[in-house]
Amino acid sequence: MAILLALVSMCSTLVGGLVAVRIGDRRHLVLGLAAGVMLGVVFFDLLPEALAQQGHSALGVPAALIATVVGFVTIHVIERAVAIHTGHEREFGTHKHGFESVGLLAAAGLIFHSTLDGLGIGLGFQAGATVGVAVAIAVICHDFADGFNTFTITTLYGSARKRAIILLTLDAIAPVVGAVIGTVIRVPAETAGLYLGYFAGFLLYLATADILPEAHAEHPSRLTLACTVTGAALMLAVAALSH
């Protein structure tokens, strides 16, 4: 099941890349909804399950929450290190990057965290079917934006369209690879709890630092905000029904 859902995530990534080529003026609504879904998964599924499976504390703080902060900081450091500022190039004024390697490094970073997305699906199913499905929903929503950004960033930094498509394909395959690893490798419940906390921080950063700002950059509308609230509410309903 984890691998099948990772295949859906792969399709979501490819659709995101296709939309990057063809979408009109409604991208902000899709991104707003995706961000809401991701926030809902973090707070209504991942964190409760991580705390339930990992009961240990460090310095008086639950270890799962420390892992969440580590996951948040990890993706932040990765993005800063490879110069991924996914959105709003026009807001930074006119500037030239001058070399394609930045775009390639940025795409490599996106491919790496897409692999972690798939790993999260695999380990989520080890924690339980409900958690696995919730993680998969978040990953599928996120990977739409991921595919969009992979194509956009690589072309933005001067890579040819053919190279951008190759990188988009690799990014689409990455979560499937991660899901296979997460399915084959069995881990103790406490270790899975730590990873779920780590992955929650990962998704929290992507939703708040990447997708939401991008959704509101050009269209700070009430409708975009409504889509975000709707996404979070949908995941609250899913969590309530699953329990």
Tab-separated table of C-alpha atoms in Angstrom:
chain	number	residue	atom	x	y	z
A	1	MET	CA	0.000	0.000	0.000
A	2	ALA	CA	2.823	2.404	0.838
A	3	ILE	CA	4.422	1.827	-2.562
A	4	LEU	CA	1.092	2.185	-4.389
A	5	LEU	CA	0.420	5.508	-2.675
A	6	ALA	CA	3.977	6.588	-3.464
A	7	LEU	CA	3.143	5.929	-7.115
A	8	VAL	CA	0.200	8.307	-6.726
A	9	SER	CA	2.651	10.798	-5.258
A	10	MET	CA	4.846	10.318	-8.319
A	11	CYS	CA	1.888	11.177	-10.544
A	12	SER	CA	1.166	14.236	-8.384
A	13	THR	CA	4.739	15.438	-8.911
A	14	LEU	CA	4.457	15.010	-12.676
A	15	VAL	CA	1.113	16.823	-12.707
A	16	GLY	CA	2.709	19.657	-10.733
A	17	GLY	CA	5.427	19.960	-13.342
A	18	LEU	CA	2.857	19.931	-16.136
A	19	VAL	CA	0.851	22.621	-14.370
A	20	ALA	CA	4.019	24.720	-14.089
A	21	VAL	CA	3.991	24.850	-17.872
A	22	ARG	CA	0.279	25.350	-18.432
A	23	ILE	CA	-1.456	26.799	-15.369
A	24	GLY	CA	-3.161	30.135	-15.500
A	25	ASP	CA	-4.184	32.345	-12.615
A	26	ARG	CA	-5.494	29.707	-10.176
A	27	ARG	CA	-2.285	28.132	-8.888
A	28	HIS	CA	-2.578	29.987	-5.576
A	29	LEU	CA	-5.818	28.192	-4.732
A	30	VAL	CA	-4.298	24.737	-5.228
A	31	LEU	CA	-1.215	25.654	-3.194
A	32	GLY	CA	-3.350	27.148	-0.428
A	33	LEU	CA	-5.389	23.945	-0.173
A	34	ALA	CA	-2.218	21.798	-0.189
A	35	ALA	CA	-0.700	23.858	2.641
A	36	GLY	CA	-3.848	23.428	4.735
A	37	VAL	CA	-3.830	19.679	4.229
A	38	MET	CA	-0.178	19.484	5.239
A	39	LEU	CA	-0.755	21.543	8.398
A	40	GLY	CA	-3.688	19.318	9.294
A	41	VAL	CA	-1.612	16.160	8.871
A	42	VAL	CA	1.170	17.573	11.066
A	43	PHE	CA	-1.040	18.556	14.000
A	44	PHE	CA	-3.874	16.029	13.794
A	45	ASP	CA	-2.003	12.857	12.780
A	46	LEU	CA	1.789	12.944	12.797
A	47	LEU	CA	2.490	14.682	16.098
A	48	PRO	CA	-0.129	12.765	18.135
A	49	GLU	CA	1.129	9.456	16.728
A	50	ALA	CA	4.788	10.406	17.263
A	51	LEU	CA	4.092	11.321	20.888
A	52	ALA	CA	2.163	8.088	21.416
A	53	GLN	CA	4.934	5.891	20.024
A	54	GLN	CA	7.904	7.764	21.481
A	55	GLY	CA	7.289	8.303	25.176
A	56	HIS	CA	10.795	9.341	26.207
A	57	SER	CA	11.805	12.871	27.140
A	58	ALA	CA	15.051	14.831	27.013
A	59	LEU	CA	15.623	17.880	29.198
A	60	GLY	CA	11.974	17.712	30.170
A	61	VAL	CA	10.779	17.914	26.563
A	62	PRO	CA	9.210	14.969	24.669
A	63	ALA	CA	11.807	13.484	22.350
A	64	ALA	CA	9.325	13.457	19.462
A	65	LEU	CA	8.921	17.245	19.696
A	66	ILE	CA	12.691	17.726	19.700
A	67	ALA	CA	12.792	15.598	16.546
A	68	THR	CA	10.145	17.917	15.064
A	69	VAL	CA	12.363	20.946	15.603
A	70	VAL	CA	15.328	19.063	14.140
A	71	GLY	CA	13.264	18.195	11.039
A	72	PHE	CA	12.179	21.820	10.643
A	73	VAL	CA	15.749	23.093	10.925
A	74	THR	CA	17.108	20.356	8.635
A	75	ILE	CA	15.054	21.364	5.619
A	76	HIS	CA	15.702	25.031	6.360
A	77	VAL	CA	19.470	24.415	6.301
A	78	ILE	CA	19.163	22.356	3.097
A	79	GLU	CA	17.230	25.103	1.359
A	80	ARG	CA	19.653	27.806	2.436
A	81	ALA	CA	22.670	25.670	1.477
A	82	VAL	CA	21.482	25.064	-2.092
A	83	ALA	CA	19.925	28.502	-2.553
A	84	ILE	CA	16.347	27.294	-2.911
A	85	HIS	CA	14.109	30.317	-2.656
A	86	THR	CA	11.176	28.732	-4.385
A	87	GLY	CA	8.934	31.677	-4.764
A	88	HIS	CA	8.630	35.272	-5.575
A	89	GLU	CA	11.747	35.955	-7.617
A	90	ARG	CA	10.149	39.163	-8.809
A	91	GLU	CA	9.871	40.369	-5.230
A	92	PHE	CA	13.636	40.405	-4.809
A	93	GLY	CA	14.232	42.871	-7.635
A	94	THR	CA	16.286	42.369	-10.744
A	95	HIS	CA	19.276	40.098	-10.276
A	96	LYS	CA	21.177	37.468	-12.243
A	97	HIS	CA	22.432	34.163	-10.909
A	98	GLY	CA	24.902	33.595	-13.703
A	99	PHE	CA	25.244	29.838	-13.475
A	100	GLU	CA	23.065	26.780	-13.909
A	101	SER	CA	24.653	24.833	-11.028
A	102	VAL	CA	22.457	26.644	-8.516
A	103	GLY	CA	19.360	25.327	-10.255
A	104	LEU	CA	20.823	21.821	-10.376
A	105	LEU	CA	21.696	21.918	-6.670
A	106	ALA	CA	18.239	23.222	-5.865
A	107	ALA	CA	16.651	20.371	-7.831
A	108	ALA	CA	18.952	17.889	-6.073
A	109	GLY	CA	17.711	19.207	-2.729
A	110	LEU	CA	14.104	18.797	-3.830
A	111	ILE	CA	14.800	15.239	-5.038
A	112	PHE	CA	16.454	14.415	-1.697
A	113	HIS	CA	13.515	15.562	0.369
A	114	SER	CA	11.095	13.819	-2.025
A	115	THR	CA	12.936	10.609	-1.105
A	116	LEU	CA	12.356	11.448	2.554
A	117	ASP	CA	8.677	11.997	1.693
A	118	GLY	CA	8.441	8.437	0.418
A	119	LEU	CA	10.355	7.145	3.430
A	120	GLY	CA	7.790	8.909	5.600
A	121	ILE	CA	4.977	7.028	3.833
A	122	GLY	CA	6.704	3.683	4.378
A	123	LEU	CA	7.436	4.303	8.054
A	124	GLY	CA	3.979	5.794	8.509
A	125	PHE	CA	2.422	2.478	7.483
A	126	GLN	CA	4.695	0.731	9.946
A	127	ALA	CA	3.074	2.894	12.630
A	128	GLY	CA	-0.411	2.012	11.355
A	129	ALA	CA	-2.640	2.200	8.300
A	130	THR	CA	-4.320	5.420	9.473
A	131	VAL	CA	-0.997	7.209	9.941
A	132	GLY	CA	0.322	5.859	6.648
A	133	VAL	CA	-2.696	7.109	4.700
A	134	ALA	CA	-2.549	10.524	6.406
A	135	VAL	CA	1.154	10.874	5.612
A	136	ALA	CA	0.515	9.788	2.024
A	137	ILE	CA	-2.202	12.438	1.605
A	138	ALA	CA	0.179	15.122	2.851
A	139	VAL	CA	2.971	13.901	0.600
A	140	ILE	CA	0.694	13.750	-2.454
A	141	CYS	CA	-0.443	17.335	-1.809
A	142	HIS	CA	3.090	18.516	-1.197
A	143	ASP	CA	4.556	16.739	-4.204
A	144	PHE	CA	2.253	18.670	-6.505
A	145	ALA	CA	4.010	21.847	-5.355
A	146	ASP	CA	7.324	19.972	-5.407
A	147	GLY	CA	6.949	19.076	-9.082
A	148	PHE	CA	5.884	22.625	-9.853
A	149	ASN	CA	8.957	24.028	-8.101
A	150	THR	CA	11.409	21.511	-9.558
A	151	PHE	CA	10.524	22.519	-13.098
A	152	THR	CA	10.255	26.229	-12.292
A	153	ILE	CA	13.516	26.545	-10.361
A	154	THR	CA	15.676	24.664	-12.847
A	155	THR	CA	14.386	26.714	-15.781
A	156	LEU	CA	14.623	29.906	-13.727
A	157	TYR	CA	18.347	29.345	-13.213
A	158	GLY	CA	19.009	28.804	-16.901
A	159	SER	CA	18.690	25.052	-17.387
A	160	ALA	CA	17.292	23.859	-20.686
A	161	ARG	CA	13.725	22.576	-20.820
A	162	LYS	CA	14.913	19.019	-21.555
A	163	ARG	CA	17.153	19.001	-18.459
A	164	ALA	CA	14.313	20.399	-16.348
A	165	ILE	CA	12.054	17.556	-17.505
A	166	ILE	CA	14.731	14.974	-16.607
A	167	LEU	CA	15.077	16.469	-13.119
A	168	LEU	CA	11.295	16.533	-12.756
A	169	THR	CA	11.194	12.823	-13.640
A	170	LEU	CA	13.853	12.020	-11.034
A	171	ASP	CA	11.927	14.024	-8.448
A	172	ALA	CA	8.781	12.043	-9.308
A	173	ILE	CA	10.571	8.695	-8.881
A	174	ALA	CA	12.213	9.701	-5.575
A	175	PRO	CA	9.199	9.139	-3.244
A	176	VAL	CA	8.689	5.655	-4.700
A	177	VAL	CA	12.306	4.818	-3.866
A	178	GLY	CA	11.829	6.203	-0.363
A	179	ALA	CA	8.610	4.209	0.136
A	180	VAL	CA	10.358	0.982	-0.897
A	181	ILE	CA	13.116	1.660	1.645
A	182	GLY	CA	10.572	2.514	4.333
A	183	THR	CA	8.630	-0.674	3.592
A	184	VAL	CA	11.583	-3.078	3.452
A	185	ILE	CA	13.452	-1.756	6.500
A	186	ARG	CA	11.601	-2.538	9.732
A	187	VAL	CA	12.198	-0.169	12.638
A	188	PRO	CA	11.113	-0.275	16.312
A	189	ALA	CA	8.001	1.700	17.251
A	190	GLU	CA	10.001	4.229	19.278
A	191	THR	CA	12.340	4.875	16.348
A	192	ALA	CA	9.369	5.256	14.040
A	193	GLY	CA	7.909	7.747	16.521
A	194	LEU	CA	11.064	9.833	16.343
A	195	TYR	CA	10.998	9.810	12.561
A	196	LEU	CA	7.326	10.775	12.452
A	197	GLY	CA	8.160	13.733	14.692
A	198	TYR	CA	11.091	14.611	12.446
A	199	PHE	CA	8.912	14.335	9.350
A	200	ALA	CA	6.254	16.514	10.985
A	201	GLY	CA	8.846	19.283	11.309
A	202	PHE	CA	9.802	18.688	7.708
A	203	LEU	CA	6.224	19.145	6.470
A	204	LEU	CA	5.620	22.068	8.817
A	205	TYR	CA	8.512	23.975	7.270
A	206	LEU	CA	7.439	23.204	3.720
A	207	ALA	CA	3.863	24.301	4.410
A	208	THR	CA	4.687	27.522	6.285
A	209	ALA	CA	7.948	28.662	4.693
A	210	ASP	CA	7.466	27.539	1.090
A	211	ILE	CA	3.938	26.747	-0.003
A	212	LEU	CA	1.900	29.302	1.965
A	213	PRO	CA	4.119	32.284	1.060
A	214	GLU	CA	4.063	31.185	-2.572
A	215	ALA	CA	0.276	30.842	-2.508
A	216	HIS	CA	-0.171	34.359	-1.099
A	217	ALA	CA	2.662	36.116	-2.940
A	218	GLU	CA	0.638	37.341	-5.894
A	219	HIS	CA	-2.899	36.664	-4.673
A	220	PRO	CA	-3.265	37.525	-0.958
A	221	SER	CA	-6.991	36.856	-1.293
A	222	ARG	CA	-9.570	35.610	1.169
A	223	LEU	CA	-10.299	32.725	-1.177
A	224	THR	CA	-6.716	31.463	-0.868
A	225	LEU	CA	-6.999	31.647	2.925
A	226	ALA	CA	-10.341	29.838	2.741
A	227	CYS	CA	-8.691	27.023	0.766
A	228	THR	CA	-6.011	26.685	3.458
A	229	VAL	CA	-8.600	26.518	6.237
A	230	THR	CA	-10.603	23.999	4.194
A	231	GLY	CA	-7.555	21.772	3.754
A	232	ALA	CA	-6.848	21.768	7.506
A	233	ALA	CA	-10.522	21.134	8.300
A	234	LEU	CA	-10.610	18.173	5.910
A	235	MET	CA	-7.683	16.557	7.712
A	236	LEU	CA	-9.339	17.214	11.092
A	237	ALA	CA	-12.406	15.386	9.793
A	238	VAL	CA	-10.238	12.502	8.550
A	239	ALA	CA	-8.505	12.270	11.945
A	240	ALA	CA	-11.842	12.338	13.790
A	241	LEU	CA	-13.344	9.609	11.591
A	242	SER	CA	-10.259	7.408	11.916
A	243	HIS	CA	-10.583	7.432	15.702
